[in-house]
Amino acid sequence: MSDFLQMGLTGLSLGLMYALIAIGLTLIFGVMRIIQYAHGEMFMLGAFALYYWHAELGLPYWAGVAFSAGLIFCLGAVLQVVLFKPLQGKNILYSLAVSLGLVLIISGSGQLLFGTTTKGIPSAVSGGMLIGGAYLSYERIVISAVSIGLIIALWAFLRHSVTGFAIRAVAEDPQTAALQGIRTDRIHWIAFGIGSAMAAIAGCMMGTLLSIVPTMGFLATIKAFMIVIMGGLGSVIGALVGGLILGMIDSVITTTISGDIAIILSFVVIFLILVFRPSGLFGQNWD
Amino acid sequence: MLLEIRDLWVHYGKVEAVKGVSMALEEGGVITLIGANGAGKSSILKAVSGLEKPSRGEVRFNGQVITGRPAHEIVGLGIVNVPEGRKLFKLMTVKENLRIGAYLDSDRARIAKGIEEVFDRFPILREKQNQPAGKLSGGQQQMVAIGRALMARPKVLLMDEPSLGLSPVMIDEIAALIRELRASGLSIVLVEQNASLALQLSDHGYVLETGAIALQGRSADLLTDPEVARAYLGA
Ligand SMILES: Nc1ncnc2c1ncn2[C@@H]1O[C@H](COP(=O)(O)OP(=O)(O)OP(=O)(O)O)[C@@H](O)[C@H]1O
Ligand SMILES: [Mg+2]
C-alpha cells in the first residue's frame, strides 16, 4: 500500500512532466503541421536556464521557473519567425531538416557551454510527510500541483480566450481562420512560443526532481512523440492522458521490475492503443 | 461603385483559372456569378478576399485599391467571405464559430448582441449552440457559416455556392434569407451553379466560362436569354 502511494506520486509527477513536453509538441504540430525535433532541446535549455538562475546565481526558484519559461517562449517564437516561417507551405522535409539541424546545434553547444557532467537543481520546497509508511516529499507534491495548474490554465486559455479560439481555428483550417480576420502568422509564433515554454517548464521539473545533462533533449523528444502518437496528434487532452500513462508505467514498472521492462511495456501499450485506435486515444483526422 | 474588379487574372502555377475578369457591385446591390465546375468562380472570390494573389488586375473597394492585401485585412474592411462547402471549424462549437466570426471586434456587448441576432434568425442554432459544428446537418452548417459571416458586420458578403448540397426546402430558406439580407441593405456577390435561383435573387449576372466572362447583363434578361437557358437553366 505504502509502495503504491509512493510509486503513484512519482508516476504522477513524471507523467505530468512528460505531459507538459508532449502538450507543447502537439500544440506546435496542431497549429503548424510541422514536426519539431528540437522540442527536447527546448526542454533541456529550460532546465539549464533554471539551473544557472537558481543553483549558480542563487536567485529565487519560482521566479527562475518563470524566467525559464519566458526565455524559451521568446526563443521558440524567434525560431518560428526566423527559421520555420519561411518554410511554411513548402514540403515538410524542409522544416524537418531544419529542426534536426537545431537538435545537433543546440545539444552540441549545450555540451560545450554547460559541460557534460550531470547537474541537479536544489529543492524549492523541503520536507515531506509519512503516510502509512510512504514518504511523500512536499517538493513532488508542490511540483505536481503546479504543473496540473499550468495544464488547466492552458486548457482554459485555449477554451475561453479569444487568442485560444484563434489558435484552435488556425489548427483546424488556416485559410478559413484568415477569412475571420485572424493573423495566422502571429498565431504561429505564439503557439510555437507557448509550446516551447511548456517544454521549458518540464525541464525545470526534471532538474528539480531528477538530474539534467545537455544531451537529455533527444530522449525527451522521443518520449514526447510516443505520447503524442498515443494520445492523438494535435490533441491536448490526449497528450495529458498519454503522458500520465507513460509516467505511471515508468514509475511502477521501474520500481517493481526494471527500467528496461518499463520501456518495452510502454511500446507494447502504444502498439495496442494504435491497433485499436489508429489515430490515437483522442485523435482527430487531420485530412 | 462599392466593389470593382478590373481585368483580374489568377494563376495556379501554369493553370490560368481567371483570365481578365471585370465586374462591379453597387452599394446595396446583388450580383451573381454563374458558371460550370472549374470555371473560376471561387478563384475570383478568393482573389477578392486575399486568399489568392491575383497575377494581374485590381480590386477596388470604395474606390481604394485593395489588391494583394492579406485576407485578415480584407475582412477588416467589411468584405466577408462565406466559403464554398461552409468551411466551419468543425471541432469548435456552434457558438464558438459565431464568436470567431467577430474576431476583429472588441466590443463585447456588440458581439453578444450579434450572437443573439443570429440565434433569432436561426432558432435551431440556439438549441445546438454548444454542439460541435461538424455534427450539424448540411443546412444547419450553412446557417452557421452565414451567421459567422454576419458576426463580422459585413458591408459586402461574398457567398460561394450557398445552395450546394442542400435540400429544396433548405434552398428556399437560404433564398429567403438572401432576400432579407439584401433588404437590410447588404451588398452581395452570389456565386452559384444553380443559375435560375441565382438570377432570381440578383440584379446583374455574369456568366463565367473557363475563366472569362462569356455573357453578362441584367439578371431578368439573362433568365430569358435562350443561350443561358440552354447552357445553364437546363431548358
Ligand atoms: N489550389 C489550386 N491549385 C491548382 N489549381 C486550382 C486550385 N484551385 C483551383 N484550381 C483550378 O482552377 C480552376 C478554377 O477553379 P475554381 O475553384 O475557381 O472553379 P469554380 O468555378 O469555383 O468551380 P466549382 O463550381 O467546382 O467550385 C479549375 O481548373 C481548378 O482545377
Ligand atoms: Mg467553386
mmCIF file of C-alpha atoms in Angstrom, chain A residues 177-282:
data_model
loop_
_atom_site.group_PDB
_atom_site.id
_atom_site.type_symbol
_atom_site.label_atom_id
_atom_site.label_comp_id
_atom_site.label_asym_id
_atom_site.label_seq_id
_atom_site.Cartn_x
_atom_site.Cartn_y
_atom_site.Cartn_z
ATOM 1 C CA ALA A 177 -9.160 31.351 -39.995
ATOM 2 C CA ALA A 178 -7.618 34.138 -42.086
ATOM 3 C CA LEU A 179 -11.091 34.829 -43.504
ATOM 4 C CA GLN A 180 -12.236 35.620 -39.954
ATOM 5 C CA GLY A 181 -9.547 38.269 -39.612
ATOM 6 C CA ILE A 182 -7.037 36.102 -37.767
ATOM 7 C CA ARG A 183 -3.380 36.825 -38.486
ATOM 8 C CA THR A 184 -2.189 33.279 -38.895
ATOM 9 C CA ASP A 185 1.494 34.265 -38.859
ATOM 10 C CA ARG A 186 1.024 35.774 -35.422
ATOM 11 C CA ILE A 187 -0.785 32.708 -34.124
ATOM 12 C CA HIS A 188 2.092 30.581 -35.406
ATOM 13 C CA TRP A 189 4.761 32.250 -33.326
ATOM 14 C CA ILE A 190 2.503 32.485 -30.299
ATOM 15 C CA ALA A 191 1.768 28.753 -30.429
ATOM 16 C CA PHE A 192 5.405 27.918 -31.045
ATOM 17 C CA GLY A 193 6.393 30.068 -28.089
ATOM 18 C CA ILE A 194 3.782 28.567 -25.754
ATOM 19 C CA GLY A 195 4.669 25.024 -26.837
ATOM 20 C CA SER A 196 8.361 25.648 -26.238
ATOM 21 C CA ALA A 197 7.680 27.247 -22.851
ATOM 22 C CA MET A 198 5.735 24.155 -21.769
ATOM 23 C CA ALA A 199 8.808 22.059 -22.553
ATOM 24 C CA ALA A 200 10.984 24.503 -20.626
ATOM 25 C CA ILE A 201 8.804 24.174 -17.533
ATOM 26 C CA ALA A 202 9.032 20.394 -17.826
ATOM 27 C CA GLY A 203 12.807 20.853 -17.972
ATOM 28 C CA CYS A 204 12.639 22.763 -14.684
ATOM 29 C CA MET A 205 10.752 19.815 -13.146
ATOM 30 C CA MET A 206 13.355 17.433 -14.495
ATOM 31 C CA GLY A 207 16.214 19.416 -12.976
ATOM 32 C CA THR A 208 14.476 19.619 -9.625
ATOM 33 C CA LEU A 209 13.136 16.077 -9.296
ATOM 34 C CA LEU A 210 15.864 14.200 -11.170
ATOM 35 C CA SER A 211 19.018 15.440 -12.862
ATOM 36 C CA ILE A 212 19.977 17.097 -16.119
ATOM 37 C CA VAL A 213 22.599 16.835 -18.856
ATOM 38 C CA PRO A 214 22.827 18.812 -22.125
ATOM 39 C CA THR A 215 22.125 15.681 -24.180
ATOM 40 C CA MET A 216 18.829 14.836 -22.496
ATOM 41 C CA GLY A 217 16.724 16.556 -25.152
ATOM 42 C CA PHE A 218 16.843 13.688 -27.581
ATOM 43 C CA LEU A 219 15.190 11.160 -25.293
ATOM 44 C CA ALA A 220 12.631 13.761 -24.243
ATOM 45 C CA THR A 221 11.680 14.310 -27.883
ATOM 46 C CA ILE A 222 11.271 10.587 -28.430
ATOM 47 C CA LYS A 223 9.121 10.217 -25.317
ATOM 48 C CA ALA A 224 7.042 13.206 -26.375
ATOM 49 C CA PHE A 225 6.494 11.697 -29.813
ATOM 50 C CA MET A 226 5.430 8.392 -28.294
ATOM 51 C CA ILE A 227 2.940 10.221 -26.119
ATOM 52 C CA VAL A 228 1.625 12.442 -28.876
ATOM 53 C CA ILE A 229 1.078 9.488 -31.183
ATOM 54 C CA MET A 230 -0.593 7.532 -28.387
ATOM 55 C CA GLY A 231 -2.839 10.450 -27.395
ATOM 56 C CA GLY A 232 -3.639 11.574 -30.932
ATOM 57 C CA LEU A 233 -1.775 14.202 -32.967
ATOM 58 C CA GLY A 234 -2.854 17.690 -32.075
ATOM 59 C CA SER A 235 -4.885 16.686 -29.007
ATOM 60 C CA VAL A 236 -4.003 18.401 -25.735
ATOM 61 C CA ILE A 237 -6.132 16.019 -23.658
ATOM 62 C CA GLY A 238 -4.527 13.094 -25.494
ATOM 63 C CA ALA A 239 -1.062 14.373 -24.609
ATOM 64 C CA LEU A 240 -2.071 14.688 -20.953
ATOM 65 C CA VAL A 241 -3.548 11.206 -20.724
ATOM 66 C CA GLY A 242 -0.693 9.705 -22.750
ATOM 67 C CA GLY A 243 1.873 11.412 -20.530
ATOM 68 C CA LEU A 244 0.239 10.106 -17.377
ATOM 69 C CA ILE A 245 0.088 6.569 -18.770
ATOM 70 C CA LEU A 246 3.766 6.635 -19.672
ATOM 71 C CA GLY A 247 4.715 8.212 -16.342
ATOM 72 C CA MET A 248 2.860 5.556 -14.379
ATOM 73 C CA ILE A 249 4.394 2.735 -16.389
ATOM 74 C CA ASP A 250 7.838 4.229 -15.887
ATOM 75 C CA SER A 251 7.369 4.644 -12.166
ATOM 76 C CA VAL A 252 5.586 1.404 -11.289
ATOM 77 C CA ILE A 253 7.433 -0.971 -13.583
ATOM 78 C CA THR A 254 10.854 0.533 -12.965
ATOM 79 C CA THR A 255 10.370 0.185 -9.222
ATOM 80 C CA THR A 256 8.796 -3.251 -9.220
ATOM 81 C CA ILE A 257 10.596 -4.898 -12.165
ATOM 82 C CA SER A 258 13.155 -2.910 -14.129
ATOM 83 C CA GLY A 259 13.682 0.122 -16.326
ATOM 84 C CA ASP A 260 14.171 -1.983 -19.448
ATOM 85 C CA ILE A 261 10.850 -3.725 -18.964
ATOM 86 C CA ALA A 262 9.200 -0.315 -18.452
ATOM 87 C CA ILE A 263 10.446 0.833 -21.854
ATOM 88 C CA ILE A 264 9.311 -2.361 -23.551
ATOM 89 C CA LEU A 265 5.929 -2.197 -21.853
ATOM 90 C CA SER A 266 5.488 1.440 -22.938
ATOM 91 C CA PHE A 267 5.911 0.390 -26.535
ATOM 92 C CA VAL A 268 3.540 -2.536 -26.123
ATOM 93 C CA VAL A 269 0.881 -0.234 -24.687
ATOM 94 C CA ILE A 270 1.313 2.280 -27.509
ATOM 95 C CA PHE A 271 1.219 -0.508 -30.063
ATOM 96 C CA LEU A 272 -2.026 -1.871 -28.630
ATOM 97 C CA ILE A 273 -3.631 1.564 -28.478
ATOM 98 C CA LEU A 274 -2.747 2.204 -32.108
ATOM 99 C CA VAL A 275 -4.079 -1.182 -33.186
ATOM 100 C CA PHE A 276 -7.469 -0.363 -31.713
ATOM 101 C CA ARG A 277 -7.426 3.388 -32.316
ATOM 102 C CA PRO A 278 -5.137 4.136 -35.253
ATOM 103 C CA SER A 279 -5.374 7.899 -34.793
ATOM 104 C CA GLY A 280 -4.606 7.692 -31.073
ATOM 105 C CA LEU A 281 -6.768 7.954 -27.965
ATOM 106 C CA PHE A 282 -8.170 11.392 -28.760
#
